[in-house]
XYZ file of C-alpha atoms in Angstrom:
454
model
C 78.756 64.132 91.335
C 77.421 66.034 94.334
C 77.597 69.799 94.283
C 76.327 70.456 97.809
C 78.182 73.049 99.899
C 79.853 70.639 102.319
C 80.864 68.062 99.733
C 82.242 70.664 97.328
C 84.126 72.425 100.111
C 85.472 69.063 101.252
C 86.618 68.269 97.731
C 88.330 71.643 97.584
C 90.263 70.941 100.783
C 91.473 67.679 99.276
C 93.099 69.315 96.252
C 93.569 72.974 97.285
C 95.577 73.769 100.449
C 92.965 74.929 102.939
C 90.299 74.685 100.252
C 90.685 78.297 99.065
C 92.988 80.196 96.713
C 93.837 83.191 98.892
C 94.796 83.371 102.544
C 91.985 85.743 103.466
C 89.241 83.489 102.097
C 89.587 80.819 104.765
C 87.424 82.592 107.313
C 86.598 80.992 110.685
C 82.943 79.966 110.711
C 82.736 80.035 106.906
C 84.785 76.947 106.127
C 82.072 75.406 103.965
C 81.118 78.583 102.088
C 80.590 77.889 98.390
C 79.614 80.835 96.181
C 77.294 79.974 93.306
C 76.217 83.347 91.972
C 76.716 87.111 92.208
C 74.730 90.037 90.918
C 74.486 93.701 91.849
C 74.631 93.960 95.632
C 73.915 90.257 96.264
C 75.567 86.878 96.231
C 74.175 83.369 96.575
C 75.614 80.230 98.156
C 75.283 76.542 97.384
C 73.039 75.959 100.386
C 70.412 78.309 98.944
C 71.120 81.426 100.971
C 71.302 84.945 99.562
C 73.197 87.810 101.176
C 73.302 91.553 100.736
C 77.017 92.022 100.200
C 78.810 94.866 101.966
C 82.171 93.126 101.749
C 82.259 93.501 97.957
C 85.420 91.458 97.328
C 87.497 93.872 99.440
C 86.073 96.804 97.497
C 86.936 96.734 93.772
C 83.421 96.256 92.287
C 82.364 99.854 92.875
C 79.604 99.410 90.313
C 78.375 96.170 91.906
C 78.827 92.543 90.905
C 78.398 91.605 87.243
C 77.684 95.150 86.089
C 75.893 94.630 82.750
C 77.804 97.308 80.849
C 81.164 95.978 82.011
C 80.117 92.380 81.304
C 78.959 93.316 77.806
C 82.187 95.132 76.985
C 84.248 92.213 78.261
C 82.304 89.685 76.184
C 82.533 91.784 73.051
C 86.274 92.197 73.441
C 86.731 88.484 74.068
C 84.827 87.651 70.907
C 86.827 90.061 68.766
C 90.368 90.104 70.098
C 92.617 87.463 71.590
C 95.732 88.118 73.647
C 98.790 88.287 71.380
C 101.517 89.078 73.882
C 103.228 91.374 71.395
C 102.675 94.944 70.248
C 99.864 97.084 71.652
C 96.114 97.345 71.161
C 93.923 100.413 70.767
C 92.243 99.671 74.095
C 95.549 99.795 75.981
C 96.275 103.211 74.504
C 92.811 104.543 75.312
C 93.054 103.283 78.896
C 96.516 104.768 79.410
C 95.357 108.112 78.013
C 92.471 108.226 80.474
C 94.649 107.323 83.468
C 97.067 110.083 82.505
C 94.177 112.509 82.184
C 92.519 111.590 85.481
C 95.327 111.055 87.998
C 97.485 114.078 88.875
C 100.791 112.231 89.267
C 100.525 110.083 86.164
C 102.459 111.253 83.102
C 103.043 107.736 81.781
C 101.558 104.429 82.874
C 102.099 100.670 82.560
C 99.507 97.965 83.135
C 100.010 94.958 85.383
C 97.726 92.084 86.355
C 97.573 92.860 90.098
C 98.132 95.641 92.572
C 100.922 93.641 94.226
C 102.836 93.610 90.950
C 102.366 97.355 90.666
C 103.802 98.050 94.127
C 106.662 95.617 93.487
C 107.623 97.479 90.323
C 107.281 100.832 92.063
C 109.911 99.892 94.642
C 112.142 98.282 92.030
C 112.187 101.363 89.815
C 112.686 103.648 92.829
C 115.814 101.722 93.726
C 116.924 101.745 90.095
C 116.478 105.511 89.920
C 118.157 106.363 93.212
C 120.733 103.601 93.635
C 119.596 103.383 97.247
C 118.603 100.479 99.478
C 116.040 101.495 102.086
C 112.257 101.619 101.774
C 109.876 103.189 104.292
C 106.396 101.771 104.954
C 103.880 102.381 107.733
C 102.307 100.194 110.394
C 98.853 99.051 109.272
C 99.461 99.539 105.551
C 99.356 96.569 103.180
C 101.058 96.774 99.793
C 100.816 93.222 98.512
C 102.484 89.886 98.941
C 106.097 90.606 97.960
C 108.855 90.380 100.531
C 109.884 94.043 100.880
C 106.447 95.079 102.151
C 105.110 91.859 103.721
C 105.356 93.085 107.274
C 103.591 95.129 109.948
C 100.007 95.140 108.781
C 97.731 93.778 111.537
C 100.260 93.340 114.324
C 99.816 92.203 117.892
C 100.531 94.978 120.430
C 103.869 93.500 121.445
C 105.061 93.514 117.829
C 104.230 97.121 117.042
C 107.425 99.124 116.792
C 109.559 96.275 115.491
C 109.625 94.152 112.368
C 106.553 91.929 112.181
C 106.687 89.862 108.956
C 103.395 88.342 107.819
C 105.132 85.316 106.326
C 108.080 83.073 106.936
C 110.502 82.524 104.082
C 111.526 86.181 103.769
C 115.255 86.848 103.876
C 116.407 88.835 106.893
C 118.410 91.197 104.712
C 115.247 92.036 102.750
C 113.323 92.829 105.926
C 116.255 94.861 107.223
C 115.973 97.090 104.159
C 112.435 98.141 105.104
C 111.854 100.739 107.787
C 108.446 100.711 109.496
C 107.073 103.954 110.920
C 103.795 104.857 112.649
C 101.126 106.168 110.270
C 100.178 109.845 110.739
C 103.385 110.541 112.698
C 105.120 113.421 110.917
C 107.797 113.725 113.598
C 108.868 110.116 113.023
C 109.130 110.786 109.279
C 111.270 113.870 109.788
C 113.478 112.015 112.238
C 114.168 109.045 109.968
C 114.960 111.319 107.028
C 117.331 113.412 109.141
C 119.148 110.224 110.094
C 118.945 108.059 106.958
C 117.525 110.201 104.159
C 120.498 109.762 101.841
C 119.900 105.984 101.775
C 116.093 106.006 101.420
C 115.003 105.003 97.925
C 111.252 105.251 98.467
C 108.412 105.894 100.849
C 105.294 103.855 100.085
C 101.980 104.599 101.783
C 98.293 103.887 101.556
C 97.055 107.486 101.809
C 94.137 105.982 103.736
C 95.139 102.669 105.391
C 92.012 100.736 104.492
C 93.512 97.329 105.214
C 92.879 98.071 108.892
C 89.480 99.659 108.269
C 89.835 103.396 107.722
C 92.522 105.612 109.211
C 92.121 109.062 107.690
C 95.407 110.914 107.186
C 96.261 114.285 108.617
C 96.882 116.731 105.796
C 100.151 117.701 107.445
C 101.310 114.067 107.444
C 100.973 113.647 103.671
C 102.525 117.080 103.134
C 105.471 116.039 105.303
C 105.981 112.911 103.195
C 106.074 115.049 100.068
C 108.480 117.581 101.567
C 110.912 115.065 103.044
C 111.100 112.801 99.992
C 111.599 115.787 97.699
C 114.347 117.191 99.889
C 116.138 113.826 100.072
C 115.671 112.855 96.431
C 113.580 109.832 97.429
C 110.567 108.535 95.521
C 107.120 108.996 97.069
C 104.696 106.201 96.150
C 100.972 106.424 96.814
C 99.426 102.965 96.892
C 95.938 103.825 95.640
C 94.880 100.250 94.961
C 91.901 100.854 97.285
C 91.516 104.639 97.349
C 91.896 104.973 93.581
C 88.493 105.437 91.869
C 86.488 104.405 94.935
C 87.030 107.777 96.585
C 87.672 109.916 93.522
C 88.485 109.460 89.850
C 91.785 111.187 90.589
C 92.487 109.122 93.691
C 93.244 110.430 97.159
C 96.007 112.578 95.689
C 93.405 114.755 94.020
C 91.426 114.993 97.267
C 94.501 115.854 99.347
C 96.307 118.002 96.815
C 99.521 116.055 97.521
C 101.041 114.635 94.342
C 103.335 111.596 94.669
C 106.041 110.574 92.216
C 104.452 107.189 91.487
C 100.947 105.813 91.910
C 99.882 102.186 92.016
C 96.360 101.055 91.164
C 94.447 97.779 91.258
C 91.367 95.982 90.083
C 89.001 98.825 90.943
C 90.075 100.187 87.550
C 87.981 97.427 85.974
C 85.238 96.850 88.580
C 87.102 93.844 89.957
C 88.629 92.339 86.811
C 92.299 91.325 87.246
C 94.253 94.463 86.399
C 96.675 96.830 88.079
C 98.750 99.785 86.993
C 101.786 101.797 87.899
C 102.065 105.363 86.703
C 103.889 108.534 87.540
C 106.657 110.868 86.505
C 107.807 110.279 82.944
C 111.503 110.168 83.896
C 110.837 107.334 86.351
C 108.489 105.410 84.072
C 111.017 105.642 81.221
C 113.420 103.557 83.315
C 111.349 100.428 82.676
C 112.568 97.945 80.080
C 109.468 98.443 77.944
C 111.871 101.006 76.476
C 114.706 98.876 75.018
C 117.876 99.285 77.025
C 116.214 100.785 80.084
C 117.513 99.297 83.359
C 114.398 98.229 85.334
C 113.016 94.981 83.931
C 109.245 94.977 83.430
C 107.152 92.168 81.972
C 103.892 90.303 82.413
C 102.223 87.804 80.135
C 98.731 89.118 80.848
C 99.507 92.815 81.091
C 96.987 94.669 78.933
C 94.824 91.619 78.220
C 92.077 92.816 75.828
C 89.130 91.577 77.897
C 90.454 93.190 81.065
C 91.218 96.441 79.275
C 87.681 96.462 77.886
C 86.321 96.011 81.412
C 88.427 98.943 82.593
C 87.283 101.196 79.763
C 83.640 100.354 80.426
C 84.111 100.954 84.153
C 85.741 104.340 83.661
C 83.080 105.351 81.164
C 80.351 104.627 83.693
C 82.232 106.326 86.534
C 82.641 109.443 84.397
C 79.150 109.583 82.887
C 76.848 108.420 85.691
C 76.372 109.714 89.280
C 78.214 106.767 90.795
C 80.183 108.674 93.415
C 77.209 110.842 94.332
C 75.129 107.714 94.958
C 77.679 105.714 96.952
C 78.804 108.728 98.984
C 75.209 109.508 99.968
C 74.508 105.935 101.054
C 77.875 105.707 102.797
C 77.225 108.866 104.787
C 73.765 107.610 105.685
C 75.163 104.252 106.846
C 77.844 105.870 109.015
C 75.486 108.441 110.525
C 72.703 106.002 111.360
C 75.074 103.335 112.651
C 76.504 105.905 115.081
C 72.987 106.715 116.239
C 72.215 103.001 116.607
C 75.212 102.324 118.854
C 74.448 105.397 120.960
C 70.877 104.217 121.429
C 72.083 100.754 122.464
C 74.671 102.218 124.812
C 77.490 100.374 123.048
C 80.952 102.009 123.093
C 81.755 102.292 119.394
C 83.054 104.640 116.763
C 82.086 104.489 113.101
C 84.840 105.507 110.716
C 85.224 105.681 106.959
C 85.058 107.946 103.960
C 82.703 108.171 101.016
C 81.406 104.673 100.350
C 83.533 102.947 103.026
C 82.362 102.332 106.588
C 83.621 100.347 109.554
C 82.608 100.090 113.210
C 85.327 99.854 115.840
C 84.139 98.765 119.267
C 86.007 101.154 121.528
C 85.509 104.245 123.647
C 85.904 107.192 121.295
C 86.206 109.887 123.975
C 90.002 110.007 123.726
C 90.167 109.837 119.934
C 90.970 112.867 117.825
C 87.641 113.908 116.314
C 86.055 110.742 117.657
C 87.786 108.482 115.123
C 91.046 106.519 115.241
C 94.010 108.040 113.446
C 96.824 105.577 114.211
C 97.256 101.834 114.354
C 97.902 102.168 118.068
C 94.385 103.606 118.420
C 93.008 100.436 116.833
C 94.548 98.215 119.500
C 91.623 99.250 121.714
C 89.092 97.648 119.339
C 87.138 94.784 120.940
C 87.987 92.095 118.388
C 85.642 89.518 119.957
C 82.682 91.867 119.593
C 83.788 92.994 116.111
C 84.009 89.454 114.739
C 81.060 88.208 116.775
C 78.497 90.688 115.486
C 79.589 90.143 111.890
C 79.043 86.423 112.273
C 75.582 87.167 113.637
C 74.859 89.407 110.631
C 74.858 86.263 108.507
C 71.667 85.158 110.282
C 69.997 88.272 108.890
C 71.190 87.948 105.303
C 73.878 90.634 105.639
C 77.507 89.952 104.766
C 80.333 91.992 106.232
C 83.582 90.045 106.301
C 83.944 88.506 109.799
C 87.654 89.223 110.117
C 89.039 91.761 112.564
C 89.404 95.375 111.347
C 88.063 94.740 107.851
C 86.133 97.585 106.236
C 82.808 97.418 104.405
C 81.698 99.026 101.140
C 78.719 100.545 99.377
C 78.437 99.965 95.625
C 76.426 101.660 92.906
C 74.094 98.642 93.025
C 73.171 99.203 96.685
C 69.938 101.018 97.542
C 68.381 102.739 100.535
C 66.483 99.509 101.181
C 69.826 97.735 101.489
C 70.975 100.273 104.059
C 67.690 99.751 105.924
C 68.441 96.017 106.031
C 72.008 96.738 107.152
C 70.760 98.809 110.084
C 68.092 96.314 111.090
C 70.502 93.389 110.844
C 73.224 95.236 112.743
C 70.908 96.079 115.625
C 69.777 92.473 115.935
C 73.319 91.117 115.618
C 74.785 93.500 118.193
C 71.991 92.743 120.651
C 72.738 89.029 120.265
C 76.421 89.577 120.933
C 75.654 91.742 123.970
C 73.450 88.985 125.367
C 75.618 86.006 124.527
C 79.143 87.403 124.296
C 81.410 87.910 121.307
C 83.465 85.436 119.325
C 85.786 83.344 121.465
C 87.753 81.646 118.667
C 89.896 84.493 117.364
C 93.020 82.516 116.509
C 92.548 83.038 112.779
C 90.144 85.980 112.815
C 92.890 88.554 112.376
C 94.680 88.048 109.062
C 97.952 89.606 107.928
C 99.301 89.358 111.453
C 102.766 88.253 112.430
C 104.270 85.003 111.203
C 104.884 82.512 113.982
């Protein structure tokens, strides 16, 4: 049985719709990509290539792929403890205690298997607590696959300002219960609360919208969210599936000093293992049916799986005991600084945004941007998508992998080194020069994911 990259990819397309198991894995130009191995800051493919990985599975493996301490803890747990689906284990208690200790908003916490489940439960319990219908989200923020939030992520210009669902099959009445506002627009928040505040159950926000790269929030914007939701009796939800742990052990809420009512977390808790969490105010968390008789149903066969919990405990131990954030922040700052210098030297209109270990280049004139970086989704509409996708495809020729999809961010892990950043800079210069000479990508039909459903 052949295991070559084309034949295996072809077999996948025969039995798996599109040949992949997630919509963002079917990337134009990478249709025959077969991954055969990962380790540290590298991955290998079936055709014998090796790449320095700055995509990092959308960010969760902050420690790097196959971290040996996490792998060891997972194997030991798997050998000692199976999943019972009843009662609780010591590991679940230890993990919950640490999340309560680390994250300002979290008084009690429940584990899920994914971040999408966590955001789903956050909106459900907010509606249970308030008896209200409406939910507010922001253009450019992604909160998972469920219907209430599956809209207005990477929208075409004509669809900004209206409902832009990312999937068909969503009931109109569900979409009508979600209000979409511009990110970083405090006036819009105050206006909608003045008009509809008594019917708003929750506001959910990525404190840094990383699903469109990196839009840093104004302090006043997050403060406004806190003030307006408190005044109206609405629930403020910080979706820290990406910002949680990667930017700070206490999440963006500890950086900003703004404490939400609920926080959702994802697989970064466990260096990429399948886990999520929802935590927050005890009175809200006590509404879940894990307390007999409570009104908001909560269940999940794999919630608190021993192997995943062990991975999370090992990850948190390493994040707390080793200079992980110091290392990735230093390399991230170096990457952003030297990429800016590179584009200036090449005379390429570009701005490099990000925070800590996250970086992303937008190809646009930054002269009109506040502080030289984009702050709103509308700012991002100026990004040259053809150049953005084109140079990332060219990076592959130099053994560097940044996901060649429009607006996607890149990540530094604890496994990356200064030599890796050197290779990133060398590869980027060569790739950008190629795109300048030959033109950017011209097949962008599927190079922007999470756009509007047709």
